[in-house]
Tab-separated table of N, CA and C in Angstrom:
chain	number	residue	atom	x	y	z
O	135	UNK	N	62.159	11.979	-3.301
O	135	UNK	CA	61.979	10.557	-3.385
O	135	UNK	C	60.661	10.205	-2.728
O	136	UNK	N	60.358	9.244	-3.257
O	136	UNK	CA	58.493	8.460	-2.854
O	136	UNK	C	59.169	7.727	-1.758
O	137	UNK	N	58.723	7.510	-0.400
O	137	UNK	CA	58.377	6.585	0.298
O	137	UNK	C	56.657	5.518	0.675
O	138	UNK	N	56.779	4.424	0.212
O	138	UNK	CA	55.615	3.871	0.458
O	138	UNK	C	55.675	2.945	1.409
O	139	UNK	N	54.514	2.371	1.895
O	139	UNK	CA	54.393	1.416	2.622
O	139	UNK	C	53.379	0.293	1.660
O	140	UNK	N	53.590	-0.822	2.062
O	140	UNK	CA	53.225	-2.154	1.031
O	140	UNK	C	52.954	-3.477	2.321
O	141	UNK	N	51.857	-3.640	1.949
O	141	UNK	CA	51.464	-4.718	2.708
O	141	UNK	C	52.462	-6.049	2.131
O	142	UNK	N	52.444	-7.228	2.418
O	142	UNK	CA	52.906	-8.180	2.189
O	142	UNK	C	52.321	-9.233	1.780
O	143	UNK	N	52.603	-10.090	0.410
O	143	UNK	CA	52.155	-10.834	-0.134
O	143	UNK	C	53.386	-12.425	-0.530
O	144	UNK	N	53.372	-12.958	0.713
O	144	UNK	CA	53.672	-14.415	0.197
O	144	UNK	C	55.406	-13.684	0.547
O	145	UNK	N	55.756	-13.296	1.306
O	145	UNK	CA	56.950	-12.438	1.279
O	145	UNK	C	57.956	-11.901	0.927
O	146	UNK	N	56.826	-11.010	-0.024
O	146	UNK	CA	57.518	-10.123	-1.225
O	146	UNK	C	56.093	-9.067	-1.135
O	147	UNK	N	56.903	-7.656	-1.240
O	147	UNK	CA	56.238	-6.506	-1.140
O	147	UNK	C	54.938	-6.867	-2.028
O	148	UNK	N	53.460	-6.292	-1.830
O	148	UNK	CA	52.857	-6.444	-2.682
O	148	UNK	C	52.369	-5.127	-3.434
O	149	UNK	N	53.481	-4.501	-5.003
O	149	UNK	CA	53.090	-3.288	-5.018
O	149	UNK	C	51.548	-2.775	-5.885
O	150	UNK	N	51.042	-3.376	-5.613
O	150	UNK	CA	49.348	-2.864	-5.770
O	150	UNK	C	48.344	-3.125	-4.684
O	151	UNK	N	49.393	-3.135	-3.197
O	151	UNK	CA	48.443	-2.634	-2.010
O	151	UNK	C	49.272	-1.409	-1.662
O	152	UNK	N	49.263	-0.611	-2.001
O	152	UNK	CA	50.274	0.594	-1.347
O	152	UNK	C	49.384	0.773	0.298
O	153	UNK	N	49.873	0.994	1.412
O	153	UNK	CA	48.814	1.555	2.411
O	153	UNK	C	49.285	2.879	3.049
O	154	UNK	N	50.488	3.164	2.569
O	154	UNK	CA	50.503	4.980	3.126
O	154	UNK	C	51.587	5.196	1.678
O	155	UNK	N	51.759	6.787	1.337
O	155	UNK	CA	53.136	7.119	0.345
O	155	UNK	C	53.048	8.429	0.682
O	156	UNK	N	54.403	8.956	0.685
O	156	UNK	CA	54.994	9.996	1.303
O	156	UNK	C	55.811	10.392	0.489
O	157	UNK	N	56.552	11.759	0.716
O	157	UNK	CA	58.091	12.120	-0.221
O	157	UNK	C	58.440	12.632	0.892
O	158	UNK	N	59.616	11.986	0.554
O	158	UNK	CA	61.016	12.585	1.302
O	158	UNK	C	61.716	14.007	0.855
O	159	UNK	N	61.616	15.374	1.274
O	159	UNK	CA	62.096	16.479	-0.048
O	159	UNK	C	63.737	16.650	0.383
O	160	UNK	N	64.099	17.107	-0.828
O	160	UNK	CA	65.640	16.829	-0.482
O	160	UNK	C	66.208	18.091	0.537
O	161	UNK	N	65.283	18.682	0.393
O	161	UNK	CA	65.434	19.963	1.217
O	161	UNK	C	65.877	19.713	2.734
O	162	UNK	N	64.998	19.026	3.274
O	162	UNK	CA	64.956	18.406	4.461
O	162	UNK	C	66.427	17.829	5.142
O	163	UNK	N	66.628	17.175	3.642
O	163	UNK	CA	68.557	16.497	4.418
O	163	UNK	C	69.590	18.303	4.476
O	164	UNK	N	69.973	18.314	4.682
O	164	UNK	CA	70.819	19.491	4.947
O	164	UNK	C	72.089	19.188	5.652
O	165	UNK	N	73.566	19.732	5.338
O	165	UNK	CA	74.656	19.989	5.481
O	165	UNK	C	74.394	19.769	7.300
O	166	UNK	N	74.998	18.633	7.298
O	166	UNK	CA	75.299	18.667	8.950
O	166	UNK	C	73.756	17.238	9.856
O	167	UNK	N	72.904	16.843	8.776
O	167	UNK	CA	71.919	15.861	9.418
O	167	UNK	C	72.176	14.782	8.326
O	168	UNK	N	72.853	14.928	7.544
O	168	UNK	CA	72.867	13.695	6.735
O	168	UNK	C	73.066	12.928	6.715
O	169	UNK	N	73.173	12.085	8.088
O	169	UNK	CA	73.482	10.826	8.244
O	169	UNK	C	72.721	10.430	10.040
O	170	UNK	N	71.237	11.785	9.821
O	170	UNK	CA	70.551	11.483	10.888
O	170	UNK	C	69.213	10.678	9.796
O	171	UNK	N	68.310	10.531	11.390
O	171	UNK	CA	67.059	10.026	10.808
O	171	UNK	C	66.258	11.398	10.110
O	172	UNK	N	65.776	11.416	9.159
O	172	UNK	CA	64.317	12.896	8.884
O	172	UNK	C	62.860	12.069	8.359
O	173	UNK	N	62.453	12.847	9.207
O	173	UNK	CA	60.991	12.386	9.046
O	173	UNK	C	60.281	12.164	7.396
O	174	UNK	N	59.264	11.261	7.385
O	174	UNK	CA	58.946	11.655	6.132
O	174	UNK	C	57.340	11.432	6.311
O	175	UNK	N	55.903	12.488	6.221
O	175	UNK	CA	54.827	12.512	6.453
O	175	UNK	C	54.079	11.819	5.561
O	176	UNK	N	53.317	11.064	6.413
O	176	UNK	CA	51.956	10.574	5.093
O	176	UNK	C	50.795	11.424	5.790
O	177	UNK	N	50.730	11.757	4.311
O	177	UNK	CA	49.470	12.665	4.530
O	177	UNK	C	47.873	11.694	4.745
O	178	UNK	N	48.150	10.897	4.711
O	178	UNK	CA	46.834	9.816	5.386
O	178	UNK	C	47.563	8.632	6.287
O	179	UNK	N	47.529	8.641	7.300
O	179	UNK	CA	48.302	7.637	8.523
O	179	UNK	C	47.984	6.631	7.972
O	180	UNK	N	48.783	5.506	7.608
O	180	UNK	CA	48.689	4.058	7.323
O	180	UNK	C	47.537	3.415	8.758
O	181	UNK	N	46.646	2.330	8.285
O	181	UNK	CA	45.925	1.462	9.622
O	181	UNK	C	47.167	-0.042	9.677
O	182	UNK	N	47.858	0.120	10.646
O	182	UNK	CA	48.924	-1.140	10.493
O	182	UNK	C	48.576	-1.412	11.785
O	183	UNK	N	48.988	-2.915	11.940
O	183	UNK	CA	48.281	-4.177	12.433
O	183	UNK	C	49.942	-4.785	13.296
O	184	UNK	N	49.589	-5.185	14.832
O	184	UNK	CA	50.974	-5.576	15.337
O	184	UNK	C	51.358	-7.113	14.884
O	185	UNK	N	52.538	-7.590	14.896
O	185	UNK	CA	52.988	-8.680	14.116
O	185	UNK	C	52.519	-8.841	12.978
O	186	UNK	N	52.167	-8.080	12.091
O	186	UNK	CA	52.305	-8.276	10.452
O	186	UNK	C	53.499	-7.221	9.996
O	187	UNK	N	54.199	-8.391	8.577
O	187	UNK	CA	55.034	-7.743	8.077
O	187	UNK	C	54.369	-6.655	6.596
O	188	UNK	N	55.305	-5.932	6.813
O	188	UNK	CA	55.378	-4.835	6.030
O	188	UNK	C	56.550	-4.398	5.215
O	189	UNK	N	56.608	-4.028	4.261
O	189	UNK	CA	57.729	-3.733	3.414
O	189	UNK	C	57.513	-1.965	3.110
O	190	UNK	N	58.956	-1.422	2.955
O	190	UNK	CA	59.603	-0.367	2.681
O	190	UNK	C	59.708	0.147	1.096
O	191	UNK	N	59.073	0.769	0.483
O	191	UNK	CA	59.855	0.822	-0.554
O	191	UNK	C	60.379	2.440	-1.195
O	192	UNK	N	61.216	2.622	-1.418
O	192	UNK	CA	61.815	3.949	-1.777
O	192	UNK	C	62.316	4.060	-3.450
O	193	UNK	N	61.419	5.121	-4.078
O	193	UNK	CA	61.342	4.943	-5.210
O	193	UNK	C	62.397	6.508	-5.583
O	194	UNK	N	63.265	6.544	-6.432
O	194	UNK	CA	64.332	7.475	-6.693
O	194	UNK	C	65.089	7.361	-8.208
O	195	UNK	N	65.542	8.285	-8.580
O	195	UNK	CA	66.427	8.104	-9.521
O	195	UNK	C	67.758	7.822	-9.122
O	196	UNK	N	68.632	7.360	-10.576
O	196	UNK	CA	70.016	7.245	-9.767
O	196	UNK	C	70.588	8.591	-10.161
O	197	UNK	N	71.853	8.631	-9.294
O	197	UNK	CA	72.398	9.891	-9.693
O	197	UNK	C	74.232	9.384	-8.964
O	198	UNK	N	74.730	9.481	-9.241
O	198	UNK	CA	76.310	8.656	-8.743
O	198	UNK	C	77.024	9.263	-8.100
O	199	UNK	N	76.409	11.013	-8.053
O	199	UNK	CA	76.935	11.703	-7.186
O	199	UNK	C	76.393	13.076	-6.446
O	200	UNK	N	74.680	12.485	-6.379
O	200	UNK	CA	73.688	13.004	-5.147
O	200	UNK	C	72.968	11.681	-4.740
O	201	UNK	N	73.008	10.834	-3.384
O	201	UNK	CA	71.940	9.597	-3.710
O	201	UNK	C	71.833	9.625	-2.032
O	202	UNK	N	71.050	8.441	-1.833
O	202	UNK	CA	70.870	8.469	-0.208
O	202	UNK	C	71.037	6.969	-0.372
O	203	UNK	N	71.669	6.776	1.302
O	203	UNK	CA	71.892	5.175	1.747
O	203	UNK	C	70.890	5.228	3.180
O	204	UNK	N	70.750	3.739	2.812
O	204	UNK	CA	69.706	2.927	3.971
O	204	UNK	C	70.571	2.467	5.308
O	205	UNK	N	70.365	2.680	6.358
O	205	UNK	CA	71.001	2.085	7.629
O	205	UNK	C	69.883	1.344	8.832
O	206	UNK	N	70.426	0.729	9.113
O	206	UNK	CA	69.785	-0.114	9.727
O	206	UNK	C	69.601	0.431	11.468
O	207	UNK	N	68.691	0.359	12.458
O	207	UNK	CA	68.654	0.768	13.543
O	207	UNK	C	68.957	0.200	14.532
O	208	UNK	N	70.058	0.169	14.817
O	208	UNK	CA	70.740	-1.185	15.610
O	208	UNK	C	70.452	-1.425	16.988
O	209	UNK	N	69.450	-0.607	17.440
O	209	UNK	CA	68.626	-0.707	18.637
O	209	UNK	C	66.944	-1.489	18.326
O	210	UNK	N	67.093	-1.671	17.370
O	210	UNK	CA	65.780	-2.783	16.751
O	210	UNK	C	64.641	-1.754	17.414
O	211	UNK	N	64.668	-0.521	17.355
O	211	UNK	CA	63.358	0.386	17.269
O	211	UNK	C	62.136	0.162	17.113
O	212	UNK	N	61.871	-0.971	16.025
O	212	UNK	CA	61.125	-1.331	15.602
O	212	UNK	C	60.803	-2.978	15.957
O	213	UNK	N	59.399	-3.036	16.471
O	213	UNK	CA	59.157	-4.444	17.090
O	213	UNK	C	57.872	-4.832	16.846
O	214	UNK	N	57.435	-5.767	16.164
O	214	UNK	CA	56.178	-6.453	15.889
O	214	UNK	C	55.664	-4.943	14.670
């Protein structure tokens, strides 16, 4: 799966600023972390800016019985 990062436009992803994209390989999830965090590398570090929003986007096929779910970090990890 593609992971990108997307600047923000009017607040809604804007997808023709991509500023980092990555893949997630499925390899990586494995029997026993699948419901940890796994890293996913951009091979060019995004330049991101504190208090601007940014959007997520994860690009995948469906499949109804291999797929991945999103969870939220309930320690708000993430700030500005």
């Amino acid at each position: 799966m593609t992971i990108r990062i997307l600047a923000d436009s009017g607040g809604k992803p804007d997808k023709n600023n991509v500023l980092a994209s990555g893949t997630l390989a499925a390899s990586l999830v494995t029997s026993g972390n699948e419901h940890y965090f796994v890293d996913v590398v951009f091979p060019s570090p995004p330049n991101l800016n504190a208090n601007t929003l940014y959007w997520l986007m994860v690009d995948t096929s469906a499949n109804s019985s291999n797929y991945w779910s999103w969870a939220n970090d309930t320690l708000a990890g993430y700030i500005s």
